[in-house]
mmCIF file of C-alpha atoms and ligand atoms in Angstrom:
data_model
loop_
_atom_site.group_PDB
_atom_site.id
_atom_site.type_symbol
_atom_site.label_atom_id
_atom_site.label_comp_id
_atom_site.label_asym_id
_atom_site.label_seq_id
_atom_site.Cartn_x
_atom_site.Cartn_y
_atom_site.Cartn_z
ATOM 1 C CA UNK D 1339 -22.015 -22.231 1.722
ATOM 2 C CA UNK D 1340 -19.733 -19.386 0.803
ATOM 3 C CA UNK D 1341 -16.036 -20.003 0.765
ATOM 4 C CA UNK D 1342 -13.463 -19.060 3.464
ATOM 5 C CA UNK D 1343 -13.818 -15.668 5.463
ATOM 6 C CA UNK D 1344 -11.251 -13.168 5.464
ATOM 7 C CA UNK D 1345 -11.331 -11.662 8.965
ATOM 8 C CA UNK D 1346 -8.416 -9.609 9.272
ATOM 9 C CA UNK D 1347 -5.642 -7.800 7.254
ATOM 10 C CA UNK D 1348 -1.886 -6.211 7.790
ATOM 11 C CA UNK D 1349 0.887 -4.689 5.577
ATOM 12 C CA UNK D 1350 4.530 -4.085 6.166
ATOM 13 C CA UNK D 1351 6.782 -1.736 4.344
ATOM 14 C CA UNK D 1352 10.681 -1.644 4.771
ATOM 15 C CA UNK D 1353 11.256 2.107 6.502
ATOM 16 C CA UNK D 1354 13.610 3.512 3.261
ATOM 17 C CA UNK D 1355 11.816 5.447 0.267
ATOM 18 C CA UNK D 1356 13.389 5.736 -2.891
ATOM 19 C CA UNK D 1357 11.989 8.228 -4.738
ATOM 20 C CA UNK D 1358 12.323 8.439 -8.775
ATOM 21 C CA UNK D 1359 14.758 11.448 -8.608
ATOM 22 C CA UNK D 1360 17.101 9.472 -6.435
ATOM 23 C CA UNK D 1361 17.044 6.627 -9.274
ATOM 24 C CA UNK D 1362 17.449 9.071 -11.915
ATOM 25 C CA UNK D 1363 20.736 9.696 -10.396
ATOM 26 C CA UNK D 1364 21.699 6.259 -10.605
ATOM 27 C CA UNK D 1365 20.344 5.408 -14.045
ATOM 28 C CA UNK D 1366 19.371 7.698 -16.916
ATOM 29 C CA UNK D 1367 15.787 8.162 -16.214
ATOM 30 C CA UNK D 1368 13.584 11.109 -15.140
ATOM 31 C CA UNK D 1369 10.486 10.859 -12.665
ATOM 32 C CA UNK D 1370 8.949 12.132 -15.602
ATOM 33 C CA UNK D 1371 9.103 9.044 -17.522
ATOM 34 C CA UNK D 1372 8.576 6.912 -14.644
ATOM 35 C CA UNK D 1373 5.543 8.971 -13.554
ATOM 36 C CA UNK D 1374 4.192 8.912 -16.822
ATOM 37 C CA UNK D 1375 4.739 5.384 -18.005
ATOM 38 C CA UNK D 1376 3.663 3.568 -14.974
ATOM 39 C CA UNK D 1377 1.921 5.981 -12.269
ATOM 40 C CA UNK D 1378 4.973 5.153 -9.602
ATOM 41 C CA UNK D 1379 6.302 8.145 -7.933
ATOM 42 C CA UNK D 1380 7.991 6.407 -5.086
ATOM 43 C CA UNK D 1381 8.831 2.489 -3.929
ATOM 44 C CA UNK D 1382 9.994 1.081 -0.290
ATOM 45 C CA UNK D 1383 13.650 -0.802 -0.693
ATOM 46 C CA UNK D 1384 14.236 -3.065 2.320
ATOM 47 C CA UNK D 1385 17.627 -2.408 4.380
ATOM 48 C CA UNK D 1386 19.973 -4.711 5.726
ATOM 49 C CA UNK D 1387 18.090 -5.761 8.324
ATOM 50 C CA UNK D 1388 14.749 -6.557 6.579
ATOM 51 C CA UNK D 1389 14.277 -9.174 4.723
ATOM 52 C CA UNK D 1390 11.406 -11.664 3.384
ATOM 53 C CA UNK D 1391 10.626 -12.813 6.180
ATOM 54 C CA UNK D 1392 10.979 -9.612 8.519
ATOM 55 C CA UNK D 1393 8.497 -8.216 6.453
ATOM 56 C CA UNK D 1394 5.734 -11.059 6.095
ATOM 57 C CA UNK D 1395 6.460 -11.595 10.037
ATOM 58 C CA UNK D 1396 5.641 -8.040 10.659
ATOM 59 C CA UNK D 1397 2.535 -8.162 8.462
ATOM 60 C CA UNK D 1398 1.581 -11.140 9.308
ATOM 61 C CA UNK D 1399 1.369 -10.052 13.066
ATOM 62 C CA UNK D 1400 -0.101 -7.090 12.077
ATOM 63 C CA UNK D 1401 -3.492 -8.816 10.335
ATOM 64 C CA UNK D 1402 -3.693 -10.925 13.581
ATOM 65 C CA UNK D 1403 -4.300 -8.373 15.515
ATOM 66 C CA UNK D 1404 -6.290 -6.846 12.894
ATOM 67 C CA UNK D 1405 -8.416 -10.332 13.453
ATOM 68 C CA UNK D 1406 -8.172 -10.408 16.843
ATOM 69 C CA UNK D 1407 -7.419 -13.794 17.265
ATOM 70 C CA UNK D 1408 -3.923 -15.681 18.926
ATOM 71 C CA UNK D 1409 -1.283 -16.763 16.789
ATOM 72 C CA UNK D 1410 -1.734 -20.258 18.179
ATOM 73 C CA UNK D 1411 -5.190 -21.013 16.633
ATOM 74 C CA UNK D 1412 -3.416 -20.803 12.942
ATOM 75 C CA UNK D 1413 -2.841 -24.376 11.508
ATOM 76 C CA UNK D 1414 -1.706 -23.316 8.043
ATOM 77 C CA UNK D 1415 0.635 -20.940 6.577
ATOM 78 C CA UNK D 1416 1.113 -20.401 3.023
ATOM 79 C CA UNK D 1417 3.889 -17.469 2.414
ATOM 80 C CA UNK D 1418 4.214 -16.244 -1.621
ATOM 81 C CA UNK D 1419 7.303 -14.911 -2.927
ATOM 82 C CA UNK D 1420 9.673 -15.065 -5.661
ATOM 83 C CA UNK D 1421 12.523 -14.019 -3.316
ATOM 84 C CA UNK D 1422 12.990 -16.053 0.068
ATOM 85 C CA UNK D 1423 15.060 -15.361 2.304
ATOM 86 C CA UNK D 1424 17.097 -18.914 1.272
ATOM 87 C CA UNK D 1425 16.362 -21.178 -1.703
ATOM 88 C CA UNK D 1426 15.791 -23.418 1.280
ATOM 89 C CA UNK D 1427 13.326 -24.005 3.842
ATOM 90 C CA UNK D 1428 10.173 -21.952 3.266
ATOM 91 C CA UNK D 1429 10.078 -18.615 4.223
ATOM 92 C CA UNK D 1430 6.584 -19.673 5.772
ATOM 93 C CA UNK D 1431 8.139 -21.957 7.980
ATOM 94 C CA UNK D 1432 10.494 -19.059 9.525
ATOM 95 C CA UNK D 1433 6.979 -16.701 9.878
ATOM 96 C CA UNK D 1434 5.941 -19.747 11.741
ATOM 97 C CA UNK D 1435 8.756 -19.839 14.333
ATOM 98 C CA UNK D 1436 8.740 -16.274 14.711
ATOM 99 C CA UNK D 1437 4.776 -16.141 15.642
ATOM 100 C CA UNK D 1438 5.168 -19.535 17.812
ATOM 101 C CA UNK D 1439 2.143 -21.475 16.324
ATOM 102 C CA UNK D 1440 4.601 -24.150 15.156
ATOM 103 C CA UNK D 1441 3.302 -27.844 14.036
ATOM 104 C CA UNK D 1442 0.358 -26.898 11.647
ATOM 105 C CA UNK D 1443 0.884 -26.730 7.841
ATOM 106 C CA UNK D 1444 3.766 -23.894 6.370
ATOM 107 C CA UNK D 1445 5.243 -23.524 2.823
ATOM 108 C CA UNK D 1446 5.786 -21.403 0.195
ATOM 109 C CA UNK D 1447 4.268 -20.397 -3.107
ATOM 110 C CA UNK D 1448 5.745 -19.296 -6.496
ATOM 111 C CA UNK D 1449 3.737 -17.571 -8.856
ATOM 112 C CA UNK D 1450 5.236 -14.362 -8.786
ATOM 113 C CA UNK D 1451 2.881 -11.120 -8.704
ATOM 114 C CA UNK D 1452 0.295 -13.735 -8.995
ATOM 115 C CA UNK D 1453 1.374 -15.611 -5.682
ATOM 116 C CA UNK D 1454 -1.066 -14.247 -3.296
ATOM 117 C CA UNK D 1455 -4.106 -14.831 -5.529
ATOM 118 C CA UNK D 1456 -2.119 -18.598 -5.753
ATOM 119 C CA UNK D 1457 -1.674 -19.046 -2.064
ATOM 120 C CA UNK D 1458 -5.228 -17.859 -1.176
ATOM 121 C CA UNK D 1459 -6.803 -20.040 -3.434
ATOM 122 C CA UNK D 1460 -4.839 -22.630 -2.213
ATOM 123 C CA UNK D 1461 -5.640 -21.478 1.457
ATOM 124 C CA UNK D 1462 -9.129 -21.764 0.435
ATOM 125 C CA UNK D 1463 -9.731 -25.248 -0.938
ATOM 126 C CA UNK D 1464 -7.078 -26.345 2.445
ATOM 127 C CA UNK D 1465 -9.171 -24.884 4.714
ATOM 128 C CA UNK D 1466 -12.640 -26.719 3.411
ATOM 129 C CA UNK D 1467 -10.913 -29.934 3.377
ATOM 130 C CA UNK D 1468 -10.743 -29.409 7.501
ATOM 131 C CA UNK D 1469 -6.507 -29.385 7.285
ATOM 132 C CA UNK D 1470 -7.078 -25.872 9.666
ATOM 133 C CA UNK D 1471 -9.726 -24.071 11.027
ATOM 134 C CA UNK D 1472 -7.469 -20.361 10.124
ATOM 135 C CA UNK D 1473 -4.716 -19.409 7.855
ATOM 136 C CA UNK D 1474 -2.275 -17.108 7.206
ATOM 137 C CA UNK D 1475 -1.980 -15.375 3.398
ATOM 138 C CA UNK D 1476 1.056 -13.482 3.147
ATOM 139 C CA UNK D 1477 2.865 -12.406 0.144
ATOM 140 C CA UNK D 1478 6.448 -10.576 0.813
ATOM 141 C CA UNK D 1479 8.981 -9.971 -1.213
ATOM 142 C CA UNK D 1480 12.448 -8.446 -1.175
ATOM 143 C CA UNK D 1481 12.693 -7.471 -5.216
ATOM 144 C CA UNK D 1482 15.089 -4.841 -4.598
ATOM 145 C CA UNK D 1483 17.372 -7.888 -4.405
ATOM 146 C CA UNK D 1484 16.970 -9.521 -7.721
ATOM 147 C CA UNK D 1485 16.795 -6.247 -9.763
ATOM 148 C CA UNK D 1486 19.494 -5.485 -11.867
ATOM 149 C CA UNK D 1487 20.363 -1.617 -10.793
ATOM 150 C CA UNK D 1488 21.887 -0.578 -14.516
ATOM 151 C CA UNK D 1489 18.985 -1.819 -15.799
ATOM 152 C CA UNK D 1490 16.101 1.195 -16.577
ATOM 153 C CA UNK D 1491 14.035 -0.500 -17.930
ATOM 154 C CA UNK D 1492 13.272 -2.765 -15.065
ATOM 155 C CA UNK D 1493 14.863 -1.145 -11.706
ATOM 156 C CA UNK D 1494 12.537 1.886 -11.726
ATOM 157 C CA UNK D 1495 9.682 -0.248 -12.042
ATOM 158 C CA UNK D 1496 9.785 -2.389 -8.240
ATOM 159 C CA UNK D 1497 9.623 -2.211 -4.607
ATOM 160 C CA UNK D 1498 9.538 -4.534 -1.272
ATOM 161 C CA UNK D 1499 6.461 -5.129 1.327
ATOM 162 C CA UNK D 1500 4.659 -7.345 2.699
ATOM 163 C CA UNK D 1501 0.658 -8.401 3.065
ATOM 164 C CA UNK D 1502 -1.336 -10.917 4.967
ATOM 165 C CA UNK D 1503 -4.498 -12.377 5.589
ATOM 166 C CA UNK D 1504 -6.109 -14.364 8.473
ATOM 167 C CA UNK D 1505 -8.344 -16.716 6.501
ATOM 168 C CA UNK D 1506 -11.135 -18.773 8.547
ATOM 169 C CA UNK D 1507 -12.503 -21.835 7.680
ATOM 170 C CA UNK D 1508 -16.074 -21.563 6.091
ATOM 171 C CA UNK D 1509 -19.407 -22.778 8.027
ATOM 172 C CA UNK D 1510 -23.060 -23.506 7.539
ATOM 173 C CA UNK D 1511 -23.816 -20.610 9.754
ATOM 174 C CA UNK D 1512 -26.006 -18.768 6.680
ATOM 175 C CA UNK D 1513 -22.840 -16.135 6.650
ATOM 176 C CA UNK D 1514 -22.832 -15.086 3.243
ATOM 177 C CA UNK D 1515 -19.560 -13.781 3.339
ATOM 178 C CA UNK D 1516 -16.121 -14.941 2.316
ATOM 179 C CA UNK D 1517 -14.434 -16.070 -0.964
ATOM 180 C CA UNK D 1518 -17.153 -16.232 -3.711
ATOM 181 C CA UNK D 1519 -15.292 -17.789 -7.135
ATOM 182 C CA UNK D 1520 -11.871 -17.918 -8.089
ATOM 183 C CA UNK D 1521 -10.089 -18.884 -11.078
ATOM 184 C CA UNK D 1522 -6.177 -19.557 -11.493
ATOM 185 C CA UNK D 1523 -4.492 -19.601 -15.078
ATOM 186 C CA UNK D 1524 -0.840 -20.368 -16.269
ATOM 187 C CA UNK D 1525 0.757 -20.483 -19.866
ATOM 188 C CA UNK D 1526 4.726 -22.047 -19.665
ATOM 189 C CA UNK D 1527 5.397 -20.666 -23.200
ATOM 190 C CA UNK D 1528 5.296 -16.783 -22.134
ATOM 191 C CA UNK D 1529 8.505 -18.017 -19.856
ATOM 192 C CA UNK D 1530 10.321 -15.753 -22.204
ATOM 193 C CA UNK D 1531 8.767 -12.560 -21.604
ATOM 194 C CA UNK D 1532 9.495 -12.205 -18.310
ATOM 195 C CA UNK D 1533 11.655 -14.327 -15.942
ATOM 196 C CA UNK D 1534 15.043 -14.561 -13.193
ATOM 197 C CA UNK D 1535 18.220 -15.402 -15.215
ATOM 198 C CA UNK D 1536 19.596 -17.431 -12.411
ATOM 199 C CA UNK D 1537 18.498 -19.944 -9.824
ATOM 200 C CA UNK D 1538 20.257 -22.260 -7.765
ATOM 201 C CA UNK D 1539 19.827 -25.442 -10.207
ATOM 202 C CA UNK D 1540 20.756 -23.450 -13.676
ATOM 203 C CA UNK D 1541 23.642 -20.983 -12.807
ATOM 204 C CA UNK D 1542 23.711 -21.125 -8.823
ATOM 205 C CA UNK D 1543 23.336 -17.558 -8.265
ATOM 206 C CA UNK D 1544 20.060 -15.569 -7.505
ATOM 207 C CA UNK D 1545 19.851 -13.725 -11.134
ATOM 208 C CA UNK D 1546 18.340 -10.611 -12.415
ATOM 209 C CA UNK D 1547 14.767 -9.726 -13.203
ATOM 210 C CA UNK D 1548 15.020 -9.608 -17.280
ATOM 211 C CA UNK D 1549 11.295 -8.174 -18.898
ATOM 212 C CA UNK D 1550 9.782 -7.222 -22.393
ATOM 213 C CA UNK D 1551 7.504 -5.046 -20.878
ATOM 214 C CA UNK D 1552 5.894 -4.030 -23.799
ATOM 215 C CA UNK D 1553 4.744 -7.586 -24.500
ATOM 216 C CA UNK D 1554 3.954 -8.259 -20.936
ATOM 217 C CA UNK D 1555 1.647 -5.054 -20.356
ATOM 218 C CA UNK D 1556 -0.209 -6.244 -23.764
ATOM 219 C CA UNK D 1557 -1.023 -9.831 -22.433
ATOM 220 C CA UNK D 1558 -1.806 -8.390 -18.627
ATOM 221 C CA UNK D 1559 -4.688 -6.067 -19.890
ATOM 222 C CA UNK D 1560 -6.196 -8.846 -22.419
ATOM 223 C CA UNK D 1561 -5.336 -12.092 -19.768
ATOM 224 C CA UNK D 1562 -6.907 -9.870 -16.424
ATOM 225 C CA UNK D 1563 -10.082 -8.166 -17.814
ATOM 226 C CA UNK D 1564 -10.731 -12.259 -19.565
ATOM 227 C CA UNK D 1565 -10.327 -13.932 -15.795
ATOM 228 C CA UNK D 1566 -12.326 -11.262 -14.318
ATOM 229 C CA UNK D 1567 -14.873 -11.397 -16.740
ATOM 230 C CA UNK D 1568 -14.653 -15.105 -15.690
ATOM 231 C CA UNK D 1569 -15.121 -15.096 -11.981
ATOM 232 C CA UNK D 1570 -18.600 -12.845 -12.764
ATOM 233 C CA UNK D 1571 -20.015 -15.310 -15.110
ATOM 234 C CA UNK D 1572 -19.264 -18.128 -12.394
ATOM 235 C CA UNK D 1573 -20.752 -16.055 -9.739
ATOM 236 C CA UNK D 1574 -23.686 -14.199 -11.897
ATOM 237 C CA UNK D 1575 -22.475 -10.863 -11.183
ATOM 238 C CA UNK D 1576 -22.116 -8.173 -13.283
ATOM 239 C CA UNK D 1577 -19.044 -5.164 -13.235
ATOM 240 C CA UNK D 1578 -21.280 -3.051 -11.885
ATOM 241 C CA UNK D 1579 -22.214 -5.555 -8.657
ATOM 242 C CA UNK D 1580 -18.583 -5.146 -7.825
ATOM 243 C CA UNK D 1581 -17.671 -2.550 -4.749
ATOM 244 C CA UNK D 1582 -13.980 -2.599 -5.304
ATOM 245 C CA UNK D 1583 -11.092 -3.999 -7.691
ATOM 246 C CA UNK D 1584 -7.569 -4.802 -5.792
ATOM 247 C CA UNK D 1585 -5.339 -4.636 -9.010
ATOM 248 C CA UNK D 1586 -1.909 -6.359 -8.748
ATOM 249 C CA UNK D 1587 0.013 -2.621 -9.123
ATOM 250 C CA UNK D 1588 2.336 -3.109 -11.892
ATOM 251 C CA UNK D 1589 1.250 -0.011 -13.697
ATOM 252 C CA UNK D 1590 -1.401 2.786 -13.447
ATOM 253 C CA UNK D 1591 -1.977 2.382 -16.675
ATOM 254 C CA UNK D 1592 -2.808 -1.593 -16.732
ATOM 255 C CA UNK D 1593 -4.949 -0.959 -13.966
ATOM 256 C CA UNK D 1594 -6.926 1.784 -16.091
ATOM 257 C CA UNK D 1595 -7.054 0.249 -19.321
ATOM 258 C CA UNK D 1596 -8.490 -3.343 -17.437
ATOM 259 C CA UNK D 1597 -10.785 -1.920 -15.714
ATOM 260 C CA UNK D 1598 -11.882 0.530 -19.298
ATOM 261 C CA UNK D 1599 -12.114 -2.842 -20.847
ATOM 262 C CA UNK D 1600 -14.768 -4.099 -18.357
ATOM 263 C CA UNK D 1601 -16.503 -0.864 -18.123
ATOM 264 C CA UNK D 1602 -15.721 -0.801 -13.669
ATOM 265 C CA UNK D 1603 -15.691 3.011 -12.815
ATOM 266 C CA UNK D 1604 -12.091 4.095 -12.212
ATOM 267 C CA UNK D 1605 -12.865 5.448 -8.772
ATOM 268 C CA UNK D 1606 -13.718 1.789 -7.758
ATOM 269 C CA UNK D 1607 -9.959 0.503 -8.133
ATOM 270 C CA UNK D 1608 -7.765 0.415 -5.254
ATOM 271 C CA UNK D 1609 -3.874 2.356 -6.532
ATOM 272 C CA UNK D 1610 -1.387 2.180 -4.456
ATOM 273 C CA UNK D 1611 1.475 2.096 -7.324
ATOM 274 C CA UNK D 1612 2.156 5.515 -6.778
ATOM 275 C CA UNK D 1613 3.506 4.615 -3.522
ATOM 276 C CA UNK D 1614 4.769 1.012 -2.976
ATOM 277 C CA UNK D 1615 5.398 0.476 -7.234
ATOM 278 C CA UNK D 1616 5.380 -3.362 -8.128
ATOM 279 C CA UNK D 1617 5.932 -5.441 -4.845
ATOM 280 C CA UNK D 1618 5.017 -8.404 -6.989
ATOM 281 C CA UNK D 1619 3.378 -10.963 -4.650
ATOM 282 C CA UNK D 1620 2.662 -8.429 -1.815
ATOM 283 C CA UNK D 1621 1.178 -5.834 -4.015
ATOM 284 C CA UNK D 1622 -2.312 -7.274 -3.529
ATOM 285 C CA UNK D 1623 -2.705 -7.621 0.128
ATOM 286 C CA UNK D 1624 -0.599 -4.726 0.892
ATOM 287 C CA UNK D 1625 -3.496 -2.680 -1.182
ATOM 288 C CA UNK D 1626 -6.027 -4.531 0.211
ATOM 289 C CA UNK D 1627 -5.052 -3.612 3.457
ATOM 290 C CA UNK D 1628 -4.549 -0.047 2.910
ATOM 291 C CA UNK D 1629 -8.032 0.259 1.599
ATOM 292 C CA UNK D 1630 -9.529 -1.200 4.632
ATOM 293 C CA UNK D 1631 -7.495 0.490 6.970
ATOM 294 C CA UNK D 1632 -8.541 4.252 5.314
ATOM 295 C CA UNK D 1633 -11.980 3.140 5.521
ATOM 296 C CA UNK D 1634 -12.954 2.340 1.908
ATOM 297 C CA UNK D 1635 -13.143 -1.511 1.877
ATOM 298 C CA UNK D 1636 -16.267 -2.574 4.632
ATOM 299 C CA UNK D 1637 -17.777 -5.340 5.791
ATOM 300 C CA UNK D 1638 -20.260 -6.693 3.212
ATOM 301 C CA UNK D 1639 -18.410 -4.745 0.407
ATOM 302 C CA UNK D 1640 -17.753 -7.273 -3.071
ATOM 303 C CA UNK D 1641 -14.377 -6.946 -3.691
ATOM 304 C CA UNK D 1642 -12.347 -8.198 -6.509
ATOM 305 C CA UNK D 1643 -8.626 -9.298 -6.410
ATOM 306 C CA UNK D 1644 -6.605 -9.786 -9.749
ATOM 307 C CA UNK D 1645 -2.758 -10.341 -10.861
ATOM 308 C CA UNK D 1646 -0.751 -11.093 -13.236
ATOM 309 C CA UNK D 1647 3.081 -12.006 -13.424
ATOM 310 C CA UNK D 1648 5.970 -14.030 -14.546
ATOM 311 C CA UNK D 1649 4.981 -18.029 -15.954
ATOM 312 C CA UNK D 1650 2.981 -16.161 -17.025
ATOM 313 C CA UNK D 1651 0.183 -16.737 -14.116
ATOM 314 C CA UNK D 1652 -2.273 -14.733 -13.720
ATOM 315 C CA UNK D 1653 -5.824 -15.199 -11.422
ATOM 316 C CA UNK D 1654 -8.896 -13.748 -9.872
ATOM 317 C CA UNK D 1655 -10.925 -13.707 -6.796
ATOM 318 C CA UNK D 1656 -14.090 -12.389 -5.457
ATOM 319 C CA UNK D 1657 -14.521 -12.211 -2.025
ATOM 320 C CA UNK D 1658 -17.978 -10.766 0.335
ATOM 321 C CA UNK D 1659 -15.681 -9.024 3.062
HETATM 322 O O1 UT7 O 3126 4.371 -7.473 -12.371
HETATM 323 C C1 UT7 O 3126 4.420 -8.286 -13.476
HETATM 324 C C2 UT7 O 3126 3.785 -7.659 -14.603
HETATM 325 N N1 UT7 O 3126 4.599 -6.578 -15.107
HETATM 326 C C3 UT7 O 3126 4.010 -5.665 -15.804
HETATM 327 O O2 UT7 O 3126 2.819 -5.733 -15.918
HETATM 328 C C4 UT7 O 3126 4.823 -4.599 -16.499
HETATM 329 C C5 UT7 O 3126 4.221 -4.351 -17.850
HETATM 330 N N2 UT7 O 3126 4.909 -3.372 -18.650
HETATM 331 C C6 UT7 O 3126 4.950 -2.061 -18.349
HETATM 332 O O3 UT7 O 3126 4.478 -1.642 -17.325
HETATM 333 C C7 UT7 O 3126 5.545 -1.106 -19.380
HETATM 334 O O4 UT7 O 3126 5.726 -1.798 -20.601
HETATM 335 C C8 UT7 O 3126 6.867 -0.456 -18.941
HETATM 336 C C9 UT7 O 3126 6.597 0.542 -17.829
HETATM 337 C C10 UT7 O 3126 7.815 -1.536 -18.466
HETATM 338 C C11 UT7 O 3126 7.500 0.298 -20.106
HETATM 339 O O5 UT7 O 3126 6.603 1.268 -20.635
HETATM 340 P P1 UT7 O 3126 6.354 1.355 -22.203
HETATM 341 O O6 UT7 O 3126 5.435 2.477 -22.422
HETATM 342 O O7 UT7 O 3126 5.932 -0.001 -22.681
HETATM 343 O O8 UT7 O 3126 7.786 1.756 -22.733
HETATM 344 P P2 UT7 O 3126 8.737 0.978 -23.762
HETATM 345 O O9 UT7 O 3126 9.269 -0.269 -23.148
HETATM 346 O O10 UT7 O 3126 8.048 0.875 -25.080
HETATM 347 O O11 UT7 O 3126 9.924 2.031 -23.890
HETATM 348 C C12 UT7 O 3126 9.723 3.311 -24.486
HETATM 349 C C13 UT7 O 3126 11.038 4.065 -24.453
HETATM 350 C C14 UT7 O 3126 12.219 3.245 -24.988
HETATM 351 O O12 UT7 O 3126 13.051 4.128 -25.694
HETATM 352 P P3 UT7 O 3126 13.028 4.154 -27.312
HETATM 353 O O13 UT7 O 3126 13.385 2.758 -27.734
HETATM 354 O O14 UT7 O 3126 11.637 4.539 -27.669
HETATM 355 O O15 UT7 O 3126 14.067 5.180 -27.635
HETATM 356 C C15 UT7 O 3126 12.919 2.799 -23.724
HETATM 357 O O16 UT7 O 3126 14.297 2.575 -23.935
HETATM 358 O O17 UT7 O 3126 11.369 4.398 -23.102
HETATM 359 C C16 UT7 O 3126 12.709 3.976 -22.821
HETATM 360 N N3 UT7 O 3126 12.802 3.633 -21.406
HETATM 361 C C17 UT7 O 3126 13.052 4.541 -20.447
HETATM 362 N N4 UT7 O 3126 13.289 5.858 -20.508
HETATM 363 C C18 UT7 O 3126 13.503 6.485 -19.345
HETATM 364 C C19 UT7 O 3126 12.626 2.423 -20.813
HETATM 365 N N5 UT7 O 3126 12.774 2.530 -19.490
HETATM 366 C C20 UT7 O 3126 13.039 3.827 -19.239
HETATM 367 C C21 UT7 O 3126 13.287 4.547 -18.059
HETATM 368 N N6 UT7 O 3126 13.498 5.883 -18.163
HETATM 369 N N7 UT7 O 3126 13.269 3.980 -16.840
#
């Protein structure tokens, strides 16, 4: 029996772009850096009416529809983000007031960029044990709000959005497809290299992104292509069985040199950096989506999903859409 089933897919993006010439009048930078170090041309920055939850709400409703199936048949929703709308309740629990399917199962997840591939995992083994029979993946974030605007080095590099997934529970129906293999990964000690400095039980404020991106670009090339390369051997696939890689979009040129490592043909990884830059946990469904919505991503394609972020976490999963 194959895992769960994706059957549906939405995106959100605040309605403001920021393009790199407006932040190189804010900080000394050039869209030629930014273009050239990371691939990002443009992000989305949420205004004072969006927020965490606006977003995942509105992408969230969108892959309902997507599904075609009422917000009342989902039991379980399990929101991602590094930046809720309040250090408490869960973000997932206002998603579930706002779509009306109240009483089922709703919290959050923190594993920064790699939250989604957290949640869906998570989603996953839920779903099997019969808690629901759907769920809701979202990741959203609002980064824009924990980046540290004199910083260069890090405020160029991040934008806000929002992705979900309607997850179904799997059956013995012979269906072969839904979520294949999947394997998680942490490592505490890399806390260092990329991390908030504030939270509500160290300084009581929300804090700054702080990164050595150098060192973090180094580990995400070596720790993505070695869980990839991970989730085949599980599954007895090879690179070349794969129909699609949905990167985590930190940086073009992570997602080039990963998928070099592994020999997967460049044209066979989703970008959507260029556009939406590093929405941390949303950056994965929101590409997903767009690649099924233009047409690429099909039923009965094998798709790949990877990320890596802050802990440091960092995951895979291949699904048969
Ligand atoms: O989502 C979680 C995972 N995050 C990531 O995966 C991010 C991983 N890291 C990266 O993507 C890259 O390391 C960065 C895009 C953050 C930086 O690119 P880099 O090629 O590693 O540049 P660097 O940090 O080595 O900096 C090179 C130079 C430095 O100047 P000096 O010391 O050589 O004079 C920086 O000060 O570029 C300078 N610099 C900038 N210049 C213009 C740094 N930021 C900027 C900027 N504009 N925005």
């Amino acid at each position: 029996m194959s895992g769960s089933r994706l059957i549906g897919t939405g995106s959100a993006l605040p309605r403001r772009i920021v393009t790199n010439a407006e932040l190189a009048e804010r900080v000394d930078t050039s869209d030629e850096w930014i273009v050239a170090r990371t691939g990002i041309r443009q992000r989305h920055i949420a205004g004072d009416d969006e927020t965490t939850s606006t977003l995942a709400i509105a992408a969230a409703r969108a892959a309902l529809a997507d599904a075609g199936v009422d917000a009342a048949s989902i039991g379980l929703i399990i929101l991602a983000t590094a930046t809720p709308d309040n250090t408490f309740p869960a973000t997932a629990t206002k998603v579930q007031a706002a779509l009306g399917c109240n009483g089922g199962v709703a919290f959050d997840v923190a594993a920064v960029c790699s939250g989604f591939l957290y949640a869906l995992a998570a989603a996953d083994s839920l779903l099997r044990t019969g808690m629901a029979k759907r769920a809701l993946v979202i990741g959203a974030e609002t980064f824009s709000r924990i980046l540290d605007w004199e910083d260069r080095t890090t405020c160029v590099l991040f934008g806000d959005g929002a992705g979900a997934v309607v997850l179904e529970a799997p059956s013995d129906d012979g269906d072969t497809r839904g979520i294949i293999g999947t394997r998680l990964h942490a490592d505490g000690d890399q806390h260092d290299l990329l991390y908030v400095d504030g939270g509500p039980s160290t300084t009581q404020t929300v804090g700054h992104v702080r990164m050595r991106g150098q060192e973090v670009f180094r580990h995400a090339v070596v720790n993505l292509s070695a869980v990839l390369r991970e989730v085949l051997e599980d599954t007895g696939l090879r690179p070349e069985d794969l129909d699609w890689v949905v990167p985590h979009q930190a940086n073009a040129r992570i997602l080039d040199a990963t998928a070099r490592k592994l020999g997967i043909a460049p044209e066979k990884v989703i970008v959507t950096v260029d556009r939406h830059a590093n929405t941390s946990a949303a950056s994965v469904p929101l590409a997903l989506d767009v690649a099924r919505k233009d047409g690429r991503i099909k039923a009965g394609d094998l798709v790949m999903l990877e990320a890596m972020g802050g802990g440091f976490t960092w995951g895979a999963s291949l699904i048969r859409m």
